[in-house]
mmCIF file as gemmi writes it, N, C-alpha and C atoms, coordinates in Angstrom:
data_model
loop_
_atom_site.group_PDB
_atom_site.id
_atom_site.type_symbol
_atom_site.label_atom_id
_atom_site.label_alt_id
_atom_site.label_comp_id
_atom_site.label_asym_id
_atom_site.label_entity_id
_atom_site.label_seq_id
_atom_site.pdbx_PDB_ins_code
_atom_site.Cartn_x
_atom_site.Cartn_y
_atom_site.Cartn_z
_atom_site.occupancy
_atom_site.B_iso_or_equiv
_atom_site.pdbx_formal_charge
_atom_site.auth_seq_id
_atom_site.auth_asym_id
_atom_site.pdbx_PDB_model_num
ATOM 1 N N . ALA Axp A 1 ? 47.342 -106.39 -33.994 1 0 ? 1 A 1
ATOM 2 C CA . ALA Axp A 1 ? 47.085 -105.625 -32.787 1 0 ? 1 A 1
ATOM 3 C C . ALA Axp A 1 ? 46.034 -104.547 -33.049 1 0 ? 1 A 1
ATOM 4 N N . ASP Axp A 2 ? 46.109 -103.927 -34.207 1 0 ? 2 A 1
ATOM 5 C CA . ASP Axp A 2 ? 45.131 -102.899 -34.531 1 0 ? 2 A 1
ATOM 6 C C . ASP Axp A 2 ? 43.727 -103.481 -34.647 1 0 ? 2 A 1
ATOM 7 N N . LEU Axp A 3 ? 43.628 -104.646 -35.255 1 0 ? 3 A 1
ATOM 8 C CA . LEU Axp A 3 ? 42.325 -105.29 -35.418 1 0 ? 3 A 1
ATOM 9 C C . LEU Axp A 3 ? 41.744 -105.664 -34.05 1 0 ? 3 A 1
ATOM 10 N N . ALA Axp A 4 ? 42.584 -106.182 -33.172 1 0 ? 4 A 1
ATOM 11 C CA . ALA Axp A 4 ? 42.117 -106.547 -31.832 1 0 ? 4 A 1
ATOM 12 C C . ALA Axp A 4 ? 41.659 -105.309 -31.067 1 0 ? 4 A 1
ATOM 13 N N . ALA Axp A 5 ? 42.405 -104.231 -31.171 1 0 ? 5 A 1
ATOM 14 C CA . ALA Axp A 5 ? 42.033 -102.987 -30.492 1 0 ? 5 A 1
ATOM 15 C C . ALA Axp A 5 ? 40.712 -102.452 -31.05 1 0 ? 5 A 1
ATOM 16 N N . TYR Axp A 6 ? 40.562 -102.527 -32.341 1 0 ? 6 A 1
ATOM 17 C CA . TYR Axp A 6 ? 39.329 -102.079 -32.985 1 0 ? 6 A 1
ATOM 18 C C . TYR Axp A 6 ? 38.144 -102.914 -32.491 1 0 ? 6 A 1
ATOM 19 N N . TYR Axp A 7 ? 38.339 -104.236 -32.448 1 0 ? 7 A 1
ATOM 20 C CA . TYR Axp A 7 ? 37.297 -105.141 -31.978 1 0 ? 7 A 1
ATOM 21 C C . TYR Axp A 7 ? 36.914 -104.819 -30.534 1 0 ? 7 A 1
ATOM 22 N N . ALA Axp A 8 ? 37.909 -104.642 -29.682 1 0 ? 8 A 1
ATOM 23 C CA . ALA Axp A 8 ? 37.651 -104.336 -28.272 1 0 ? 8 A 1
ATOM 24 C C . ALA Axp A 8 ? 36.896 -103.023 -28.132 1 0 ? 8 A 1
ATOM 25 N N . GLU Axp A 9 ? 37.285 -102.05 -28.923 1 0 ? 9 A 1
ATOM 26 C CA . GLU Axp A 9 ? 36.622 -100.737 -28.874 1 0 ? 9 A 1
ATOM 27 C C . GLU Axp A 9 ? 35.159 -100.83 -29.3 1 0 ? 9 A 1
ATOM 28 N N . LYS Axp A 10 ? 34.909 -101.548 -30.371 1 0 ? 10 A 1
ATOM 29 C CA . LYS Axp A 10 ? 33.552 -101.635 -30.917 1 0 ? 10 A 1
ATOM 30 C C . LYS Axp A 10 ? 32.628 -102.536 -30.098 1 0 ? 10 A 1
ATOM 31 N N . THR Axp A 11 ? 33.184 -103.576 -29.487 1 0 ? 11 A 1
ATOM 32 C CA . THR Axp A 11 ? 32.341 -104.522 -28.754 1 0 ? 11 A 1
ATOM 33 C C . THR Axp A 11 ? 32.347 -104.291 -27.247 1 0 ? 11 A 1
ATOM 34 N N . GLY Axp A 12 ? 33.36 -103.604 -26.766 1 0 ? 12 A 1
ATOM 35 C CA . GLY Axp A 12 ? 33.485 -103.395 -25.333 1 0 ? 12 A 1
ATOM 36 C C . GLY Axp A 12 ? 33.976 -104.624 -24.586 1 0 ? 12 A 1
ATOM 37 N N . ARG Axp A 13 ? 34.458 -105.612 -25.321 1 0 ? 13 A 1
ATOM 38 C CA . ARG Axp A 13 ? 34.927 -106.848 -24.695 1 0 ? 13 A 1
ATOM 39 C C . ARG Axp A 13 ? 36.348 -106.701 -24.168 1 0 ? 13 A 1
ATOM 40 N N . ASP Axp A 14 ? 36.619 -107.447 -23.106 1 0 ? 14 A 1
ATOM 41 C CA . ASP Axp A 14 ? 37.943 -107.477 -22.508 1 0 ? 14 A 1
ATOM 42 C C . ASP Axp A 14 ? 38.802 -108.496 -23.261 1 0 ? 14 A 1
ATOM 43 N N . LEU Axp A 15 ? 39.931 -108.063 -23.762 1 0 ? 15 A 1
ATOM 44 C CA . LEU Axp A 15 ? 40.802 -108.952 -24.525 1 0 ? 15 A 1
ATOM 45 C C . LEU Axp A 15 ? 42.044 -109.355 -23.736 1 0 ? 15 A 1
ATOM 46 N N . ALA Axp A 16 ? 41.938 -109.341 -22.422 1 0 ? 16 A 1
ATOM 47 C CA . ALA Axp A 16 ? 43.089 -109.668 -21.575 1 0 ? 16 A 1
ATOM 48 C C . ALA Axp A 16 ? 43.609 -111.086 -21.83 1 0 ? 16 A 1
ATOM 49 N N . GLN Axp A 17 ? 42.739 -111.982 -22.226 1 0 ? 17 A 1
ATOM 50 C CA . GLN Axp A 17 ? 43.137 -113.375 -22.455 1 0 ? 17 A 1
ATOM 51 C C . GLN Axp A 17 ? 43.416 -113.682 -23.925 1 0 ? 17 A 1
ATOM 52 N N . LEU Axp A 18 ? 43.539 -112.664 -24.749 1 0 ? 18 A 1
ATOM 53 C CA . LEU Axp A 18 ? 43.725 -112.867 -26.185 1 0 ? 18 A 1
ATOM 54 C C . LEU Axp A 18 ? 44.974 -113.691 -26.501 1 0 ? 18 A 1
ATOM 55 N N . ASP Axp A 19 ? 46.062 -113.453 -25.805 1 0 ? 19 A 1
ATOM 56 C CA . ASP Axp A 19 ? 47.291 -114.207 -26.068 1 0 ? 19 A 1
ATOM 57 C C . ASP Axp A 19 ? 47.09 -115.696 -25.822 1 0 ? 19 A 1
ATOM 58 N N . TYR Axp A 20 ? 46.368 -116.039 -24.768 1 0 ? 20 A 1
ATOM 59 C CA . TYR Axp A 20 ? 46.072 -117.439 -24.484 1 0 ? 20 A 1
ATOM 60 C C . TYR Axp A 20 ? 45.333 -118.072 -25.669 1 0 ? 20 A 1
ATOM 61 N N . TYR Axp A 21 ? 44.34 -117.385 -26.174 1 0 ? 21 A 1
ATOM 62 C CA . TYR Axp A 21 ? 43.539 -117.935 -27.266 1 0 ? 21 A 1
ATOM 63 C C . TYR Axp A 21 ? 44.315 -117.984 -28.574 1 0 ? 21 A 1
ATOM 64 N N . ARG Axp A 22 ? 45.254 -117.093 -28.766 1 0 ? 22 A 1
ATOM 65 C CA . ARG Axp A 22 ? 46.119 -117.166 -29.957 1 0 ? 22 A 1
ATOM 66 C C . ARG Axp A 22 ? 46.955 -118.437 -29.928 1 0 ? 22 A 1
ATOM 67 N N . VAL Axp A 23 ? 47.551 -118.723 -28.793 1 0 ? 23 A 1
ATOM 68 C CA . VAL Axp A 23 ? 48.376 -119.921 -28.657 1 0 ? 23 A 1
ATOM 69 C C . VAL Axp A 23 ? 47.509 -121.174 -28.742 1 0 ? 23 A 1
ATOM 70 N N . LEU Axp A 24 ? 46.349 -121.161 -28.117 1 0 ? 24 A 1
ATOM 71 C CA . LEU Axp A 24 ? 45.435 -122.299 -28.198 1 0 ? 24 A 1
ATOM 72 C C . LEU Axp A 24 ? 45.018 -122.557 -29.646 1 0 ? 24 A 1
ATOM 73 N N . ALA Axp A 25 ? 44.737 -121.511 -30.395 1 0 ? 25 A 1
ATOM 74 C CA . ALA Axp A 25 ? 44.359 -121.67 -31.805 1 0 ? 25 A 1
ATOM 75 C C . ALA Axp A 25 ? 45.498 -122.285 -32.608 1 0 ? 25 A 1
ATOM 76 N N . ALA Axp A 26 ? 46.728 -121.862 -32.348 1 0 ? 26 A 1
ATOM 77 C CA . ALA Axp A 26 ? 47.885 -122.434 -33.046 1 0 ? 26 A 1
ATOM 78 C C . ALA Axp A 26 ? 48.032 -123.915 -32.71 1 0 ? 26 A 1
ATOM 79 N N . TRP Axp A 27 ? 47.845 -124.262 -31.443 1 0 ? 27 A 1
ATOM 80 C CA . TRP Axp A 27 ? 47.928 -125.653 -31.005 1 0 ? 27 A 1
ATOM 81 C C . TRP Axp A 27 ? 46.882 -126.506 -31.724 1 0 ? 27 A 1
ATOM 82 N N . LYS Axp A 28 ? 45.657 -126.028 -31.768 1 0 ? 28 A 1
ATOM 83 C CA . LYS Axp A 28 ? 44.583 -126.772 -32.442 1 0 ? 28 A 1
ATOM 84 C C . LYS Axp A 28 ? 44.853 -126.916 -33.93 1 0 ? 28 A 1
ATOM 85 N N . LEU Axp A 29 ? 45.35 -125.858 -34.55 1 0 ? 29 A 1
ATOM 86 C CA . LEU Axp A 29 ? 45.663 -125.909 -35.969 1 0 ? 29 A 1
ATOM 87 C C . LEU Axp A 29 ? 46.771 -126.917 -36.248 1 0 ? 29 A 1
ATOM 88 N N . ALA Axp A 30 ? 47.764 -126.972 -35.378 1 0 ? 30 A 1
ATOM 89 C CA . ALA Axp A 30 ? 48.841 -127.952 -35.536 1 0 ? 30 A 1
ATOM 90 C C . ALA Axp A 30 ? 48.297 -129.376 -35.411 1 0 ? 30 A 1
ATOM 91 N N . ILE Axp A 31 ? 47.391 -129.601 -34.473 1 0 ? 31 A 1
ATOM 92 C CA . ILE Axp A 31 ? 46.796 -130.928 -34.3 1 0 ? 31 A 1
ATOM 93 C C . ILE Axp A 31 ? 46.018 -131.332 -35.552 1 0 ? 31 A 1
ATOM 94 N N . ILE Axp A 32 ? 45.246 -130.416 -36.08 1 0 ? 32 A 1
ATOM 95 C CA . ILE Axp A 32 ? 44.469 -130.708 -37.294 1 0 ? 32 A 1
ATOM 96 C C . ILE Axp A 32 ? 45.393 -131.001 -38.467 1 0 ? 32 A 1
ATOM 97 N N . SER Axp A 33 ? 46.443 -130.217 -38.625 1 0 ? 33 A 1
ATOM 98 C CA . SER Axp A 33 ? 47.349 -130.432 -39.757 1 0 ? 33 A 1
ATOM 99 C C . SER Axp A 33 ? 48.106 -131.753 -39.61 1 0 ? 33 A 1
ATOM 100 N N . GLU Axp A 34 ? 48.482 -132.12 -38.389 1 0 ? 34 A 1
ATOM 101 C CA . GLU Axp A 34 ? 49.149 -133.404 -38.175 1 0 ? 34 A 1
ATOM 102 C C . GLU Axp A 34 ? 48.212 -134.56 -38.496 1 0 ? 34 A 1
ATOM 103 N N . SER Axp A 35 ? 46.956 -134.423 -38.129 1 0 ? 35 A 1
ATOM 104 C CA . SER Axp A 35 ? 45.971 -135.451 -38.442 1 0 ? 35 A 1
ATOM 105 C C . SER Axp A 35 ? 45.81 -135.605 -39.954 1 0 ? 35 A 1
ATOM 106 N N . ARG Axp A 36 ? 45.736 -134.495 -40.624 1 0 ? 36 A 1
ATOM 107 C CA . ARG Axp A 36 ? 45.6 -134.518 -42.094 1 0 ? 36 A 1
ATOM 108 C C . ARG Axp A 36 ? 46.838 -135.138 -42.733 1 0 ? 36 A 1
ATOM 109 N N . TYR Axp A 37 ? 48.001 -134.779 -42.214 1 0 ? 37 A 1
ATOM 110 C CA . TYR Axp A 37 ? 49.252 -135.323 -42.725 1 0 ? 37 A 1
ATOM 111 C C . TYR Axp A 37 ? 49.286 -136.851 -42.542 1 0 ? 37 A 1
ATOM 112 N N . ALA Axp A 38 ? 48.904 -137.313 -41.355 1 0 ? 38 A 1
ATOM 113 C CA . ALA Axp A 38 ? 48.899 -138.757 -41.094 1 0 ? 38 A 1
ATOM 114 C C . ALA Axp A 38 ? 47.937 -139.48 -42.029 1 0 ? 38 A 1
ATOM 115 N N . ARG Axp A 39 ? 46.782 -138.884 -42.252 1 0 ? 39 A 1
ATOM 116 C CA . ARG Axp A 39 ? 45.805 -139.493 -43.159 1 0 ? 39 A 1
ATOM 117 C C . ARG Axp A 39 ? 46.344 -139.563 -44.582 1 0 ? 39 A 1
ATOM 118 N N . LEU Axp A 40 ? 47.015 -138.495 -45.02 1 0 ? 40 A 1
ATOM 119 C CA . LEU Axp A 40 ? 47.589 -138.494 -46.368 1 0 ? 40 A 1
ATOM 120 C C . LEU Axp A 40 ? 48.696 -139.535 -46.504 1 0 ? 40 A 1
ATOM 121 N N . MET Axp A 41 ? 49.494 -139.707 -45.463 1 0 ? 41 A 1
ATOM 122 C CA . MET Axp A 41 ? 50.578 -140.678 -45.534 1 0 ? 41 A 1
ATOM 123 C C . MET Axp A 41 ? 50.038 -142.099 -45.695 1 0 ? 41 A 1
ATOM 124 N N . VAL Axp A 42 ? 48.875 -142.354 -45.125 1 0 ? 42 A 1
ATOM 125 C CA . VAL Axp A 42 ? 48.266 -143.674 -45.246 1 0 ? 42 A 1
ATOM 126 C C . VAL Axp A 42 ? 47.636 -143.857 -46.623 1 0 ? 42 A 1
ATOM 127 N N . THR Axp A 43 ? 46.996 -142.818 -47.137 1 0 ? 43 A 1
ATOM 128 C CA . THR Axp A 43 ? 46.249 -142.961 -48.394 1 0 ? 43 A 1
ATOM 129 C C . THR Axp A 43 ? 47.058 -142.62 -49.638 1 0 ? 43 A 1
ATOM 130 N N . ASP Axp A 44 ? 47.953 -141.624 -49.538 1 0 ? 44 A 1
ATOM 131 C CA . ASP Axp A 44 ? 48.703 -141.195 -50.725 1 0 ? 44 A 1
ATOM 132 C C . ASP Axp A 44 ? 50.054 -140.627 -50.293 1 0 ? 44 A 1
ATOM 133 N N . ALA Axp A 45 ? 50.994 -141.501 -50.034 1 0 ? 45 A 1
ATOM 134 C CA . ALA Axp A 45 ? 52.304 -141.1 -49.505 1 0 ? 45 A 1
ATOM 135 C C . ALA Axp A 45 ? 53.106 -140.244 -50.476 1 0 ? 45 A 1
ATOM 136 N N . SER Axp A 46 ? 52.714 -140.203 -51.737 1 0 ? 46 A 1
ATOM 137 C CA . SER Axp A 46 ? 53.485 -139.432 -52.715 1 0 ? 46 A 1
ATOM 138 C C . SER Axp A 46 ? 52.902 -138.045 -52.982 1 0 ? 46 A 1
ATOM 139 N N . ALA Axp A 47 ? 51.831 -137.698 -52.295 1 0 ? 47 A 1
ATOM 140 C CA . ALA Axp A 47 ? 51.177 -136.404 -52.547 1 0 ? 47 A 1
ATOM 141 C C . ALA Axp A 47 ? 52.129 -135.25 -52.263 1 0 ? 47 A 1
ATOM 142 N N . ILE Axp A 48 ? 52.104 -134.26 -53.136 1 0 ? 48 A 1
ATOM 143 C CA . ILE Axp A 48 ? 52.975 -133.09 -52.99 1 0 ? 48 A 1
ATOM 144 C C . ILE Axp A 48 ? 52.668 -132.328 -51.704 1 0 ? 48 A 1
ATOM 145 N N . SER Axp A 49 ? 51.413 -132.332 -51.292 1 0 ? 49 A 1
ATOM 146 C CA . SER Axp A 49 ? 51.029 -131.587 -50.102 1 0 ? 49 A 1
ATOM 147 C C . SER Axp A 49 ? 51.563 -132.23 -48.824 1 0 ? 49 A 1
ATOM 148 N N . ASN Axp A 50 ? 51.997 -133.489 -48.904 1 0 ? 50 A 1
ATOM 149 C CA . ASN Axp A 50 ? 52.542 -134.141 -47.718 1 0 ? 50 A 1
ATOM 150 C C . ASN Axp A 50 ? 53.723 -133.366 -47.148 1 0 ? 50 A 1
ATOM 151 N N . THR Axp A 51 ? 54.625 -132.923 -48.006 1 0 ? 51 A 1
ATOM 152 C CA . THR Axp A 51 ? 55.79 -132.175 -47.555 1 0 ? 51 A 1
ATOM 153 C C . THR Axp A 51 ? 55.377 -130.873 -46.908 1 0 ? 51 A 1
ATOM 154 N N . GLN Axp A 52 ? 54.438 -130.188 -47.502 1 0 ? 52 A 1
ATOM 155 C CA . GLN Axp A 52 ? 53.973 -128.922 -46.944 1 0 ? 52 A 1
ATOM 156 C C . GLN Axp A 52 ? 53.303 -129.139 -45.594 1 0 ? 52 A 1
ATOM 157 N N . LEU Axp A 53 ? 52.473 -130.16 -45.484 1 0 ? 53 A 1
ATOM 158 C CA . LEU Axp A 53 ? 51.803 -130.445 -44.213 1 0 ? 53 A 1
ATOM 159 C C . LEU Axp A 53 ? 52.796 -130.92 -43.152 1 0 ? 53 A 1
ATOM 160 N N . LYS Axp A 54 ? 53.775 -131.678 -43.578 1 0 ? 54 A 1
ATOM 161 C CA . LYS Axp A 54 ? 54.777 -132.178 -42.631 1 0 ? 54 A 1
ATOM 162 C C . LYS Axp A 54 ? 55.506 -131.017 -41.957 1 0 ? 54 A 1
ATOM 163 N N . GLU Axp A 55 ? 55.759 -129.969 -42.697 1 0 ? 55 A 1
ATOM 164 C CA . GLU Axp A 55 ? 56.503 -128.819 -42.183 1 0 ? 55 A 1
ATOM 165 C C . GLU Axp A 55 ? 55.602 -127.79 -41.487 1 0 ? 55 A 1
ATOM 166 N N . PHE Axp A 56 ? 54.3 -127.866 -41.72 1 0 ? 56 A 1
ATOM 167 C CA . PHE Axp A 56 ? 53.394 -126.836 -41.209 1 0 ? 56 A 1
ATOM 168 C C . PHE Axp A 56 ? 53.263 -126.861 -39.685 1 0 ? 56 A 1
ATOM 169 N N . ALA Axp A 57 ? 52.972 -128.011 -39.116 1 0 ? 57 A 1
ATOM 170 C CA . ALA Axp A 57 ? 52.738 -128.091 -37.665 1 0 ? 57 A 1
ATOM 171 C C . ALA Axp A 57 ? 53.945 -127.614 -36.849 1 0 ? 57 A 1
ATOM 172 N N . PRO Axp A 58 ? 55.155 -128.085 -37.148 1 0 ? 58 A 1
ATOM 173 C CA . PRO Axp A 58 ? 56.296 -127.567 -36.377 1 0 ? 58 A 1
ATOM 174 C C . PRO Axp A 58 ? 56.479 -126.052 -36.528 1 0 ? 58 A 1
ATOM 175 N N . ARG Axp A 59 ? 56.201 -125.542 -37.712 1 0 ? 59 A 1
ATOM 176 C CA . ARG Axp A 59 ? 56.328 -124.093 -37.944 1 0 ? 59 A 1
ATOM 177 C C . ARG Axp A 59 ? 55.311 -123.31 -37.118 1 0 ? 59 A 1
ATOM 178 N N . ILE Axp A 60 ? 54.067 -123.754 -37.124 1 0 ? 60 A 1
ATOM 179 C CA . ILE Axp A 60 ? 53.028 -123.029 -36.39 1 0 ? 60 A 1
ATOM 180 C C . ILE Axp A 60 ? 53.252 -123.146 -34.886 1 0 ? 60 A 1
ATOM 181 N N . LEU Axp A 61 ? 53.735 -124.297 -34.421 1 0 ? 61 A 1
ATOM 182 C CA . LEU Axp A 61 ? 54.024 -124.446 -32.997 1 0 ? 61 A 1
ATOM 183 C C . LEU Axp A 61 ? 55.216 -123.586 -32.575 1 0 ? 61 A 1
ATOM 184 N N . GLU Axp A 62 ? 56.192 -123.457 -33.443 1 0 ? 62 A 1
ATOM 185 C CA . GLU Axp A 62 ? 57.326 -122.58 -33.141 1 0 ? 62 A 1
ATOM 186 C C . GLU Axp A 62 ? 56.87 -121.131 -33.026 1 0 ? 62 A 1
ATOM 187 N N . LYS Axp A 63 ? 55.982 -120.708 -33.911 1 0 ? 63 A 1
ATOM 188 C CA . LYS Axp A 63 ? 55.446 -119.343 -33.823 1 0 ? 63 A 1
ATOM 189 C C . LYS Axp A 63 ? 54.667 -119.147 -32.517 1 0 ? 63 A 1
ATOM 190 N N . ALA Axp A 64 ? 53.892 -120.148 -32.132 1 0 ? 64 A 1
ATOM 191 C CA . ALA Axp A 64 ? 53.143 -120.056 -30.878 1 0 ? 64 A 1
ATOM 192 C C . ALA Axp A 64 ? 54.102 -119.969 -29.695 1 0 ? 64 A 1
ATOM 193 N N . TYR Axp A 65 ? 55.149 -120.773 -29.726 1 0 ? 65 A 1
ATOM 194 C CA . TYR Axp A 65 ? 56.144 -120.753 -28.656 1 0 ? 65 A 1
ATOM 195 C C . TYR Axp A 65 ? 56.819 -119.383 -28.568 1 0 ? 65 A 1
ATOM 196 N N . GLN Axp A 66 ? 57.173 -118.826 -29.701 1 0 ? 66 A 1
ATOM 197 C CA . GLN Axp A 66 ? 57.798 -117.501 -29.717 1 0 ? 66 A 1
ATOM 198 C C . GLN Axp A 66 ? 56.834 -116.447 -29.171 1 0 ? 66 A 1
ATOM 199 N N . HIS Axp A 67 ? 55.572 -116.588 -29.477 1 0 ? 67 A 1
ATOM 200 C CA . HIS Axp A 67 ? 54.569 -115.641 -28.956 1 0 ? 67 A 1
ATOM 201 C C . HIS Axp A 67 ? 54.487 -115.744 -27.439 1 0 ? 67 A 1
ATOM 202 N N . VAL Axp A 68 ? 54.497 -116.963 -26.917 1 0 ? 68 A 1
ATOM 203 C CA . VAL Axp A 68 ? 54.446 -117.153 -25.46 1 0 ? 68 A 1
ATOM 204 C C . VAL Axp A 68 ? 55.67 -116.539 -24.813 1 0 ? 68 A 1
ATOM 205 N N . ARG Axp A 69 ? 56.824 -116.746 -25.404 1 0 ? 69 A 1
ATOM 206 C CA . ARG Axp A 69 ? 58.055 -116.162 -24.843 1 0 ? 69 A 1
ATOM 207 C C . ARG Axp A 69 ? 58.014 -114.632 -24.888 1 0 ? 69 A 1
ATOM 208 N N . LEU Axp A 70 ? 57.419 -114.091 -25.924 1 0 ? 70 A 1
ATOM 209 C CA . LEU Axp A 70 ? 57.346 -112.633 -26.076 1 0 ? 70 A 1
ATOM 210 C C . LEU Axp A 70 ? 56.432 -112.002 -25.044 1 0 ? 70 A 1
ATOM 211 N N . VAL Axp A 71 ? 55.282 -112.609 -24.817 1 0 ? 71 A 1
ATOM 212 C CA . VAL Axp A 71 ? 54.298 -112.004 -23.907 1 0 ? 71 A 1
ATOM 213 C C . VAL Axp A 71 ? 54.422 -112.514 -22.472 1 0 ? 71 A 1
ATOM 214 N N . GLY Axp A 72 ? 55.209 -113.572 -22.301 1 0 ? 72 A 1
ATOM 215 C CA . GLY Axp A 72 ? 55.43 -114.075 -20.942 1 0 ? 72 A 1
ATOM 216 C C . GLY Axp A 72 ? 54.443 -115.077 -20.608 1 0 ? 72 A 1
């Protein structure tokens, strides 16, 4: 929040839609991680990072959902 306020102060930009873009960024990141996970499952199903990627998208989407619930 402090960084966003600092940015708004220095640039004069309106950050009224910042929450929307935070959730959109989380959604895009989840899509990218799911794509990477699917690719790894096809090429190297035993990779250690598969487990981490498998858990990443649901975690980031849950955080985005909680943010939406918090800000309305």
